Coordinates of C-alpha atoms and ligand atoms in Angstrom, one line a residue:
Chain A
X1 CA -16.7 -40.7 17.6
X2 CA -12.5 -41.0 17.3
X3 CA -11.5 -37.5 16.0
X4 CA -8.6 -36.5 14.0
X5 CA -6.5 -33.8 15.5
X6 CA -3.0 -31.7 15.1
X7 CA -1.8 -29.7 18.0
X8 CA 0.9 -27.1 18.4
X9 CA 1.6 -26.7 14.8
X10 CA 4.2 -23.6 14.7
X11 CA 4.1 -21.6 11.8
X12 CA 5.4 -18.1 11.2
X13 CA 4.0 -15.1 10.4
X14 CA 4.2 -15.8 6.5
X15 CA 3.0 -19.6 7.4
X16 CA 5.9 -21.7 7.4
X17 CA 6.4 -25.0 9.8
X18 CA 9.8 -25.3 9.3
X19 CA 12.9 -23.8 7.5
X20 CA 15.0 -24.2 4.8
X21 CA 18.0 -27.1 5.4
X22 CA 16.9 -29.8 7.3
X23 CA 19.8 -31.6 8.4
X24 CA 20.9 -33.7 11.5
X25 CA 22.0 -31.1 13.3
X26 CA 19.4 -28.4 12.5
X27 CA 16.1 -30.1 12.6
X28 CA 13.9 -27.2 11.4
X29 CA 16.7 -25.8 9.0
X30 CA 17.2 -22.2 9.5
X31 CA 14.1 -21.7 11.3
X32 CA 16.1 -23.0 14.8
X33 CA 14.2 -22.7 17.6
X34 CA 12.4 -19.6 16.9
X35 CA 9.5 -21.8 15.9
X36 CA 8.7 -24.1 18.9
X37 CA 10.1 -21.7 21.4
X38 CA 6.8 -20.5 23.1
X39 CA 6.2 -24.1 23.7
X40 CA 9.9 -24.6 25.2
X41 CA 8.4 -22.1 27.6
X42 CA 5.8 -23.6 29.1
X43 CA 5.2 -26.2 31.9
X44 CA 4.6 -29.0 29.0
X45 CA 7.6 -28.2 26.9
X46 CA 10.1 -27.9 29.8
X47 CA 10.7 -30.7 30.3
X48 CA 11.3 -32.0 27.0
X49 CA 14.6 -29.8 26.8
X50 CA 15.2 -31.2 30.7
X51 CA 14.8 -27.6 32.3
X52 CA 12.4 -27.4 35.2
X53 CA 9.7 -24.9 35.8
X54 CA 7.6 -23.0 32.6
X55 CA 4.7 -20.7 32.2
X56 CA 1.4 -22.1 33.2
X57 CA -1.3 -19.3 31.4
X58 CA -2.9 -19.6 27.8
X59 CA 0.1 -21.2 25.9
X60 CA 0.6 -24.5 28.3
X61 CA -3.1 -24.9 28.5
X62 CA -3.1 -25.1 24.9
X63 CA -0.1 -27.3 24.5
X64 CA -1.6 -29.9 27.2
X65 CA -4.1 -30.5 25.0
X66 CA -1.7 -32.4 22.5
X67 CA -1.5 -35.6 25.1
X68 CA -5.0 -36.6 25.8
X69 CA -7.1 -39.1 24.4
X70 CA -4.5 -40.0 21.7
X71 CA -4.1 -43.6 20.6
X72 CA -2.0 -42.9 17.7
X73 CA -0.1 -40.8 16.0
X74 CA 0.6 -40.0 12.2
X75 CA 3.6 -38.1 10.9
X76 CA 5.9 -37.3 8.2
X77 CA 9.5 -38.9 7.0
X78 CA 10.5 -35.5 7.6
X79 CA 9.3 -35.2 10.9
X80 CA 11.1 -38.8 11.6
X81 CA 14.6 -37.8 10.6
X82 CA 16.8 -35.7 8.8
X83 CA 16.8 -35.9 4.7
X84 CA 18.4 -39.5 4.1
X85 CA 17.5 -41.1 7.0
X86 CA 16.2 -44.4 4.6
X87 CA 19.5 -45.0 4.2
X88 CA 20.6 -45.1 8.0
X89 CA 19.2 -48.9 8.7
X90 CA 19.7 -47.8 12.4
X91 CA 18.1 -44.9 12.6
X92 CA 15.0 -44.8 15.1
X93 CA 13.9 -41.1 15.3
X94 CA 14.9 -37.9 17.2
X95 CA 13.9 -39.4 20.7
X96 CA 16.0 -41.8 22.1
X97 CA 15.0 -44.8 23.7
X98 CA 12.1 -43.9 24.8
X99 CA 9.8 -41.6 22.8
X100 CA 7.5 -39.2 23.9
X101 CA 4.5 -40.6 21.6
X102 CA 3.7 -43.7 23.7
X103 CA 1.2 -45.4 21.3
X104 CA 1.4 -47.2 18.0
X105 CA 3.4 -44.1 15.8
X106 CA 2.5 -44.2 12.1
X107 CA 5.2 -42.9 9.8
X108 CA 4.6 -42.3 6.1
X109 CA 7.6 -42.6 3.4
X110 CA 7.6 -43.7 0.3
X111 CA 10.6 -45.9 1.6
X112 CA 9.2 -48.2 4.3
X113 CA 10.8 -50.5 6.5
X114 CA 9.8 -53.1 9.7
X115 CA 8.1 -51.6 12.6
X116 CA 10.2 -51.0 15.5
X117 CA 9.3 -51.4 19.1
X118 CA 10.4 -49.1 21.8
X119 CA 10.6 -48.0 25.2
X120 CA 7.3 -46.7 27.0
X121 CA 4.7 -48.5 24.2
X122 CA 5.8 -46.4 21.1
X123 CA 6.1 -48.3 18.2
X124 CA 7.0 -46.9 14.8
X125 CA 5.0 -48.4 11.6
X126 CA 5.6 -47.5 8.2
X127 CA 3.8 -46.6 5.6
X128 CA 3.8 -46.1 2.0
X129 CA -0.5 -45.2 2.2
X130 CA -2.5 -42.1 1.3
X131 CA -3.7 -40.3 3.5
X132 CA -7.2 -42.3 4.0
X133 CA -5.3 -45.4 4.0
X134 CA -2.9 -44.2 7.0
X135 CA -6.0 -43.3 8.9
X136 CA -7.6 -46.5 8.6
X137 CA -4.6 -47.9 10.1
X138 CA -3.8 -45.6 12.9
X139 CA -7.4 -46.2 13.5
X140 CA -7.7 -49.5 13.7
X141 CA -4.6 -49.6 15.8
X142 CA -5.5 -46.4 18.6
X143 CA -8.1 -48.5 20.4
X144 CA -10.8 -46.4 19.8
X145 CA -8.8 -43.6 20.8
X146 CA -8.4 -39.7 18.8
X147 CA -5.7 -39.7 16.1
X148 CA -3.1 -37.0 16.1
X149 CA -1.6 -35.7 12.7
X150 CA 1.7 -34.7 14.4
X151 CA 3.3 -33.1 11.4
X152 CA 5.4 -31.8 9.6
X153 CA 3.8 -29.5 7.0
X154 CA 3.7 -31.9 3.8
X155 CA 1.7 -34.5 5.5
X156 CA -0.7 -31.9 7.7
X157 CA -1.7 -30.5 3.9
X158 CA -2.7 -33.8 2.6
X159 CA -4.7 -34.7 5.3
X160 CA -6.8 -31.1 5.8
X161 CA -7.3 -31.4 1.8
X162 CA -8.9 -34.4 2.1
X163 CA -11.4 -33.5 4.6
X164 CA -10.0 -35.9 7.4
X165 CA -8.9 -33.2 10.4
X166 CA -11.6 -32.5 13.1
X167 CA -10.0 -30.2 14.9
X168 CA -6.4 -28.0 14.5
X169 CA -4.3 -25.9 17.3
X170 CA -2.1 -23.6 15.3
X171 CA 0.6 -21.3 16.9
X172 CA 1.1 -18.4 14.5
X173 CA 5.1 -17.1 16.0
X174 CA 5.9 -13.3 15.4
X175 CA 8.4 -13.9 12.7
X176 CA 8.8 -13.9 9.1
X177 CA 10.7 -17.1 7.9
X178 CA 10.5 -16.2 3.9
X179 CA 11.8 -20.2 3.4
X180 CA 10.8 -23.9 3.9
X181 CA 7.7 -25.8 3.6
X182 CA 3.8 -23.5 3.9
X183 CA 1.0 -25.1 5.6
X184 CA -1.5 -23.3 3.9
X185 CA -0.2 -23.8 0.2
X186 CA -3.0 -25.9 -2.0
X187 CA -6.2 -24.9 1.2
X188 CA -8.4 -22.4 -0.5
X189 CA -11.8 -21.9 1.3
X190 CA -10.1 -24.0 4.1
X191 CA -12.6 -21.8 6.9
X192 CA -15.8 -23.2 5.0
X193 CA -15.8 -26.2 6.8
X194 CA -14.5 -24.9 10.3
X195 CA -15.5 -22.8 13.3
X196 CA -12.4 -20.8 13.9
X197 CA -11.1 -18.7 16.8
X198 CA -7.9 -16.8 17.4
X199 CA -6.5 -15.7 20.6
X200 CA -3.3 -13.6 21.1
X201 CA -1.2 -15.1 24.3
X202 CA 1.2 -12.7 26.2
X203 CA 4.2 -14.5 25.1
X204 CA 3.5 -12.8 21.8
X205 CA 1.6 -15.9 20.0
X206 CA -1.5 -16.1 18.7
X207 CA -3.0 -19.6 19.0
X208 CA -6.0 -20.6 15.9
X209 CA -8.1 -23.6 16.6
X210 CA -10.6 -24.5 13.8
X211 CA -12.8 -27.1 14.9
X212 CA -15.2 -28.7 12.6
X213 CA -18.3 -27.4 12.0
X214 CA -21.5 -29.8 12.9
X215 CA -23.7 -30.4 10.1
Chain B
X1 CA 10.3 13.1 13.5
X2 CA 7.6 12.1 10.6
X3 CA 6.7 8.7 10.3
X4 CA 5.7 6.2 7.7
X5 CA 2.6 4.4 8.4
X6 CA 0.7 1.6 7.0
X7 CA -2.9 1.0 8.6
X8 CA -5.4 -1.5 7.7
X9 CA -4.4 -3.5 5.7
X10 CA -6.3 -6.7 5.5
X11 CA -4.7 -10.2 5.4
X12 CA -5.7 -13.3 4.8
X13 CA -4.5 -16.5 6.8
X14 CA -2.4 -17.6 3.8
X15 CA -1.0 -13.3 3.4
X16 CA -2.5 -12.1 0.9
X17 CA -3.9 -8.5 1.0
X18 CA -5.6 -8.9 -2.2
X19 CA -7.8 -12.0 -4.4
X20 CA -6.8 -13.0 -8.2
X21 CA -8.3 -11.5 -10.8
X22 CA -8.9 -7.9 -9.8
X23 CA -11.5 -5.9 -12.1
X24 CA -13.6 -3.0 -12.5
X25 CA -16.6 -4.9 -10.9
X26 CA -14.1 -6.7 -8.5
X27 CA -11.5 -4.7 -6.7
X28 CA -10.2 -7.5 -5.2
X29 CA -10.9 -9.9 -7.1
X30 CA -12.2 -13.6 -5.7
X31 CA -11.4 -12.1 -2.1
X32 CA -14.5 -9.8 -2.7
X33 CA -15.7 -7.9 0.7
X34 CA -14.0 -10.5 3.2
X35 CA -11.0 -9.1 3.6
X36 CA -12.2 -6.0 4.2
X37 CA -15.4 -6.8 5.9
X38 CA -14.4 -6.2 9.7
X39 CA -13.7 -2.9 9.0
X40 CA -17.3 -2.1 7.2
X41 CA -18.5 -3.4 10.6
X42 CA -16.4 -0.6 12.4
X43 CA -17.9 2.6 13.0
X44 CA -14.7 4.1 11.1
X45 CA -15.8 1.6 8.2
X46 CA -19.6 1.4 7.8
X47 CA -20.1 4.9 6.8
X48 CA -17.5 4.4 3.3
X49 CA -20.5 1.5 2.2
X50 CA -22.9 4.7 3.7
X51 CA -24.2 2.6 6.4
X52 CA -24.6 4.0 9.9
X53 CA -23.8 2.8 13.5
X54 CA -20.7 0.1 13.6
X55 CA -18.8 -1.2 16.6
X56 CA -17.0 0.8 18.6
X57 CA -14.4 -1.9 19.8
X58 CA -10.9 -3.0 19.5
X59 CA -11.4 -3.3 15.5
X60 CA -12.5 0.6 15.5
X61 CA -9.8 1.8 17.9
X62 CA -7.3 0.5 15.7
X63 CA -8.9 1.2 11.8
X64 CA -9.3 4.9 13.2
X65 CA -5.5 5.2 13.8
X66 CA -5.5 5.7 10.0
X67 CA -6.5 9.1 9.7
X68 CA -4.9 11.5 12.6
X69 CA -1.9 13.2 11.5
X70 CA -1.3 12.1 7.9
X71 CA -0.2 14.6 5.3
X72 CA 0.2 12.6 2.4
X73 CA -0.6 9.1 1.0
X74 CA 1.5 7.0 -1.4
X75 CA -0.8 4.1 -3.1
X76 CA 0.3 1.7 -6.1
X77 CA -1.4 1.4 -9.5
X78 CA -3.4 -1.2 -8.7
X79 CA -5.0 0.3 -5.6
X80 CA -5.9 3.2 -7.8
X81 CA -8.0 1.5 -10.4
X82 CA -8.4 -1.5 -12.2
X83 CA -5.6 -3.6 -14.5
X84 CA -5.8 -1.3 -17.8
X85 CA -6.9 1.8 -15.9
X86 CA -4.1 3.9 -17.5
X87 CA -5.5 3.2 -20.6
X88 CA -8.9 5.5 -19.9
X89 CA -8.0 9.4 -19.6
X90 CA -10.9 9.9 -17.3
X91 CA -10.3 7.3 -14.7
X92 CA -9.7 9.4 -11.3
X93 CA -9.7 6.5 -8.9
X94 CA -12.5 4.5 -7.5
X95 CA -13.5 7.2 -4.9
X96 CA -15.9 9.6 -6.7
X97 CA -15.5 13.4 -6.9
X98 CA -14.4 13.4 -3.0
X99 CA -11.8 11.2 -1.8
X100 CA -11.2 10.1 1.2
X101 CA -7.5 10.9 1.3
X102 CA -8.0 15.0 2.1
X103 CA -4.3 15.5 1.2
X104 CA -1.7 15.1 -1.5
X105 CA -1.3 11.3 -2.7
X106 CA 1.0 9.6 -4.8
X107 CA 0.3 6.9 -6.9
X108 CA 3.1 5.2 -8.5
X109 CA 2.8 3.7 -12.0
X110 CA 5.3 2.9 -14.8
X111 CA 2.9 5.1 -16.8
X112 CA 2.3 8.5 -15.0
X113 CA 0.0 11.2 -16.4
X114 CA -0.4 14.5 -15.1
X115 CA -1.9 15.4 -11.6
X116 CA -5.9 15.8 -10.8
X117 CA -7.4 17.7 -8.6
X118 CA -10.0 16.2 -6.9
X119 CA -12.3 18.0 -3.7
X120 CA -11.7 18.0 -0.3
X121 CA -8.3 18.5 -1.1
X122 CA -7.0 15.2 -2.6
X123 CA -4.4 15.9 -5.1
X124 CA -3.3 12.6 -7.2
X125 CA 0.2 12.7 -8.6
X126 CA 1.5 10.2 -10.3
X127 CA 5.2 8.9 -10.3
X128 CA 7.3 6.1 -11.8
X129 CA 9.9 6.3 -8.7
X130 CA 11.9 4.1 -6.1
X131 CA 10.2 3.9 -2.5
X132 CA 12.5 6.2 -1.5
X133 CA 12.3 8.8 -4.2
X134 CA 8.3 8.9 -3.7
X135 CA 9.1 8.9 -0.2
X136 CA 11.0 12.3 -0.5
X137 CA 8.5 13.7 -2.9
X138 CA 5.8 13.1 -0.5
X139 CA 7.8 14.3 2.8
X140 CA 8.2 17.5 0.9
X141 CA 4.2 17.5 0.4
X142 CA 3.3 16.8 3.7
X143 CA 4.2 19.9 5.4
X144 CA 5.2 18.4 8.1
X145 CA 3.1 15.7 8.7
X146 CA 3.3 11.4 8.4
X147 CA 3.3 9.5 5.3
X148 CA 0.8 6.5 4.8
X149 CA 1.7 4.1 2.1
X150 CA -1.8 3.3 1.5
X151 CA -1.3 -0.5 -0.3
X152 CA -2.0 -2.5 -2.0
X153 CA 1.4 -5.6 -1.0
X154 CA 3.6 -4.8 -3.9
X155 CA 3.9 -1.2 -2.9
X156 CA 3.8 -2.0 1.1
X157 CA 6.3 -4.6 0.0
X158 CA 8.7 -2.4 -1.3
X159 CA 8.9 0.1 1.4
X160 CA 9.5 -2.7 4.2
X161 CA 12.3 -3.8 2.1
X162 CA 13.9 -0.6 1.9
X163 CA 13.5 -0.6 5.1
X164 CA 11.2 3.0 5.0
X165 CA 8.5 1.6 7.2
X166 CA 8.1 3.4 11.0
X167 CA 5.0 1.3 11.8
X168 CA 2.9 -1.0 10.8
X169 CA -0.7 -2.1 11.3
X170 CA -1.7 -5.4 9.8
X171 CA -5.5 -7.1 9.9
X172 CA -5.4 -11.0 9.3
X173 CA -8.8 -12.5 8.7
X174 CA -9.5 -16.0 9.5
X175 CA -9.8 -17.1 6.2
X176 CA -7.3 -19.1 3.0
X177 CA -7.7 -17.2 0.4
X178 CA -4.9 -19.6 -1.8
X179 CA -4.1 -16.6 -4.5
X180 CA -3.4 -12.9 -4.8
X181 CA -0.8 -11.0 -4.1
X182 CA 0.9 -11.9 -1.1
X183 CA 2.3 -9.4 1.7
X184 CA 5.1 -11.7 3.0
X185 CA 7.4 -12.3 0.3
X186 CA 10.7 -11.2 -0.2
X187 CA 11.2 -9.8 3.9
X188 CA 12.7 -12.8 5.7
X189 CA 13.9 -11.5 8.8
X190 CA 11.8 -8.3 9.0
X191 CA 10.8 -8.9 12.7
X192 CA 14.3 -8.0 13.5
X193 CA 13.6 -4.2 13.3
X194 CA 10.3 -4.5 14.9
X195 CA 8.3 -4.3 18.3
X196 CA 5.8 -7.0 17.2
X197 CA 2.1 -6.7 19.1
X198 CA -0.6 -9.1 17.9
X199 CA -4.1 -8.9 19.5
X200 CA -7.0 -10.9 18.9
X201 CA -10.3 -9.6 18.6
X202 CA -14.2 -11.0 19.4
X203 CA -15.1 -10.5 15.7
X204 CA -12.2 -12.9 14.6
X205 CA -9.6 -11.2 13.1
X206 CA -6.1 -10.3 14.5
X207 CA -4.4 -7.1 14.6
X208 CA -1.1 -7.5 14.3
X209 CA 1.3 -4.1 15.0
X210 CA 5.1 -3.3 14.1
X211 CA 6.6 -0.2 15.6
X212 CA 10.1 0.3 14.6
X213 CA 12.7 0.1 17.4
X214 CA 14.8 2.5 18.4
X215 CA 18.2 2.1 18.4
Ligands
LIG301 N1 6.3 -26.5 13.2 C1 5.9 -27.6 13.9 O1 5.2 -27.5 14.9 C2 6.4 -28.9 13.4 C3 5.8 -30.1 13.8 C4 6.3 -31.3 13.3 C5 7.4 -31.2 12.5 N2 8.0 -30.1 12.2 C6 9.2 -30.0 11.3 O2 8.7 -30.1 10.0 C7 9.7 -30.7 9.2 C8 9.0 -31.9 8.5 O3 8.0 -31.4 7.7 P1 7.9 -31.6 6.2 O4 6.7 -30.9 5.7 O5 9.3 -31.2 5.6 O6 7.8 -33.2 6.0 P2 6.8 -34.2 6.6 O7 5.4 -33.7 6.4 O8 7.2 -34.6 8.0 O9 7.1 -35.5 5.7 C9 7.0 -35.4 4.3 C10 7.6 -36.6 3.7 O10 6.9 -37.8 4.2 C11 6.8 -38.7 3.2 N3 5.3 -38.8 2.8 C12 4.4 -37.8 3.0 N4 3.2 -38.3 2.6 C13 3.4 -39.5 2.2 C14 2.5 -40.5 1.6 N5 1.2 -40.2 1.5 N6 3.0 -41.7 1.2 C15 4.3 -41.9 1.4 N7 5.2 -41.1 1.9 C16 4.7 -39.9 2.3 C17 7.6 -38.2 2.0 O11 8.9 -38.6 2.3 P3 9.8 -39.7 1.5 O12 9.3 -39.6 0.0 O13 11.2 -39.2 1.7 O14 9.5 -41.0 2.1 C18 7.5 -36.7 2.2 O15 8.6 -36.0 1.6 C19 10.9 -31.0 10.1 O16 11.8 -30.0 10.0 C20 10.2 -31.1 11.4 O17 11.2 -30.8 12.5 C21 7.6 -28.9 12.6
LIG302 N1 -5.9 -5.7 1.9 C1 -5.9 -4.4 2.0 O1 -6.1 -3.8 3.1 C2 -5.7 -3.6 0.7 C3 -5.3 -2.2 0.8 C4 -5.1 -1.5 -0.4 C5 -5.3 -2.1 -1.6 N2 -5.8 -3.4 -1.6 C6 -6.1 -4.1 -2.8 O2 -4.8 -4.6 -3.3 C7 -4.8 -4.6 -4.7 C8 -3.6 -3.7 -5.2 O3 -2.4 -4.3 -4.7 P1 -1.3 -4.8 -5.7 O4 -0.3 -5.4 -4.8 O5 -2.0 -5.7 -6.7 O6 -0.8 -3.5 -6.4 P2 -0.3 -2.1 -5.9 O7 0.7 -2.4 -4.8 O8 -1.5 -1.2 -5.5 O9 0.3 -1.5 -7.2 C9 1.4 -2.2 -7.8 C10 1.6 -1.5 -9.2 O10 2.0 -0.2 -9.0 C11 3.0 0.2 -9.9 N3 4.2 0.4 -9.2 C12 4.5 -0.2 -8.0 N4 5.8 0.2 -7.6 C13 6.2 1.1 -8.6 C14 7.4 1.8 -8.7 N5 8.4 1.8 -7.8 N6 7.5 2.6 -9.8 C15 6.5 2.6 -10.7 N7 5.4 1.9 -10.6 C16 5.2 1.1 -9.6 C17 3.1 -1.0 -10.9 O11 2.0 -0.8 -11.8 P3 2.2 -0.4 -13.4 O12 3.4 -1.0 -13.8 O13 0.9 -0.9 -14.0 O14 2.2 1.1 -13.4 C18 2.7 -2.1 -10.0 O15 2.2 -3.2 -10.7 C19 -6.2 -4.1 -5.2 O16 -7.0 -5.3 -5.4 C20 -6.6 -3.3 -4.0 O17 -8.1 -3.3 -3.9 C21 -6.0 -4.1 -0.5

């Protein structure tokens, strides 16, 4: 069975996966880097900012597993650009050329456009869908491959209310943001239907995995 | 130097240190026992539910921090009895004839009445005062000795913002418990000021510590 999973979802203490003011030059709005930091650090995230080197304990072997088995991904408008980017005919994402997703890349907007192909077999598709209807999709496109919910916040909620996720990495970060958009806002009882585990890392994160319970 | 300590306190996933609709046969209302549950498993814990044994672990070494060197508590309203309490003469608190406090403790309300004597050398008082007035009244009661501000959020709220807080013990629980009252709001920032520990545990939850830096 293809499962449906989300990795290396930052959140602060008070649960927030991004800030306040989204804009071009501040992806996350006020939240900077302090969310995605601990993954900066590691021998995965490295080299996304082009530095060499990284940590190799807990915090990389939990942000490896983000890569494997993956035949498409889902994500948000606001994940894909800045607020506006509709109206930018030319815009193609935060990634350049050639973006790190490498598999059919499902985005969900209300205002959709042509796919685009790109570099190194990502290709962006969107969708105006519900959540069911985007999975249907990705699935039909990932090759019988896991689907990853990459984010951000808005569209993670709609797809844990409707029962879709198998299995979630969250990275709870040591700070408290007090604006932007909650993961956990509308998820009551959420822990009913998951086998959970927390585990503090030295870097001063503490990663939760739920994982679907079996019936 | 005396301190002001918070211990204990019980979070959900989401932040909230208490359910909706707290009553007399529901002190925290829909959260019932699972926010407080891993301490009842605690050999600090089990014997307040007059149970023996309890694990002797991480959870216990930290829920025991709560007693040693305390000389007076300062609680809110709604950690001393139910929504419409002050309307009863003879409500003393939910404790019985011996609290477990042992010293002086404040309870601050908008509609004080006079001070009870209780055994075992719990005094309430009751004060309509800032965080910091009720922080100098109970200094001056404590001979010497810490203050705990004993919960529930909005009072632990208001001495973080004031910035009154030496250190702080917080207990998340793997759960989303959607409504209460929440510990979070209102202190964007507040790991500025902080040492920040968080430590997992085998029976699920996390124990989260702020010491206050010194300058
Ligand atoms: N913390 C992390 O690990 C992490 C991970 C990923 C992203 N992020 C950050 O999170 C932020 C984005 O998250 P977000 O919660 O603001 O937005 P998001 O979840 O990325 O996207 C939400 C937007 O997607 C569109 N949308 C969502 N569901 C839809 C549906 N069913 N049908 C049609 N359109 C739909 C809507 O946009 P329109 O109506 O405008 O089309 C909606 O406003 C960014 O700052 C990003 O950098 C953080
Ligand atoms: N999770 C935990 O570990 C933990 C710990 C302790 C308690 N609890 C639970 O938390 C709940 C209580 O917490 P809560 O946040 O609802 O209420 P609370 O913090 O105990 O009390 C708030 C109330 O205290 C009074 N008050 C607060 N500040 C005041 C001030 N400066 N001056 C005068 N009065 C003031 C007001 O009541 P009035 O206006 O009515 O006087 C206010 O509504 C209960 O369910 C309790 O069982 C949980």
């Amino acid at each position: 069975m293809t499962q449906t999973r989300i990795h290396n979802l930052s959140i602060s203490l008070d649960g927030f996966a991004t800030g306040e003011g989204q804009a071009l030059d501040a992806p996350m709005g006020h939240a900077g880097m302090r969310l995605a930091g601990w993954m900066f650090a590691t021998r995965f995230g490295a080299p996304i900012l082009e530095r060499s080197g990284g940590t190799a304990g807990v915090d990389d072997a939990f942000a490896q597993q983000n890569e494997p088995g993956i035949g498409a991904e889902i994500m948000g408008a606001g994940k894909f650009g800045p607020p506006g980017w509709q109206d930018d005919p030319d815009w193609k994402g935060w990634w350049g050329a050639n973006p790190p997703f490498h598999t059919p890349t499902f985005v969900l907007t209300h205002r959709p456009r042509p796919s685009i192909g790109m570099e190194g077999g990502t290709t962006f598709h969107f969708l105006d869908a519900t959540a069911v209807e985007a999975l249907d999709a990705a699935s039909a496109a990932a090759e019988g491959r896991d689907i990853r919910i990459g984010g951000g916040a808005t569209v993670v909620r709609q797809f844990l209310a409707a029962g879709l996720v198998d299995h979630m990495h969250l990275v709870q970060v040591p700070i408290v943001l007090g604006r932007g958009v909650r993961v956990w806002d509308g998820l009551e009882g959420l822990e009913a239907d998951y086998d959970i585990e927390a585990v503090s890392a030295p870097s001063g994160v503490t990663h939760l995995t739920f994982d679907r319970k079996t019936a």
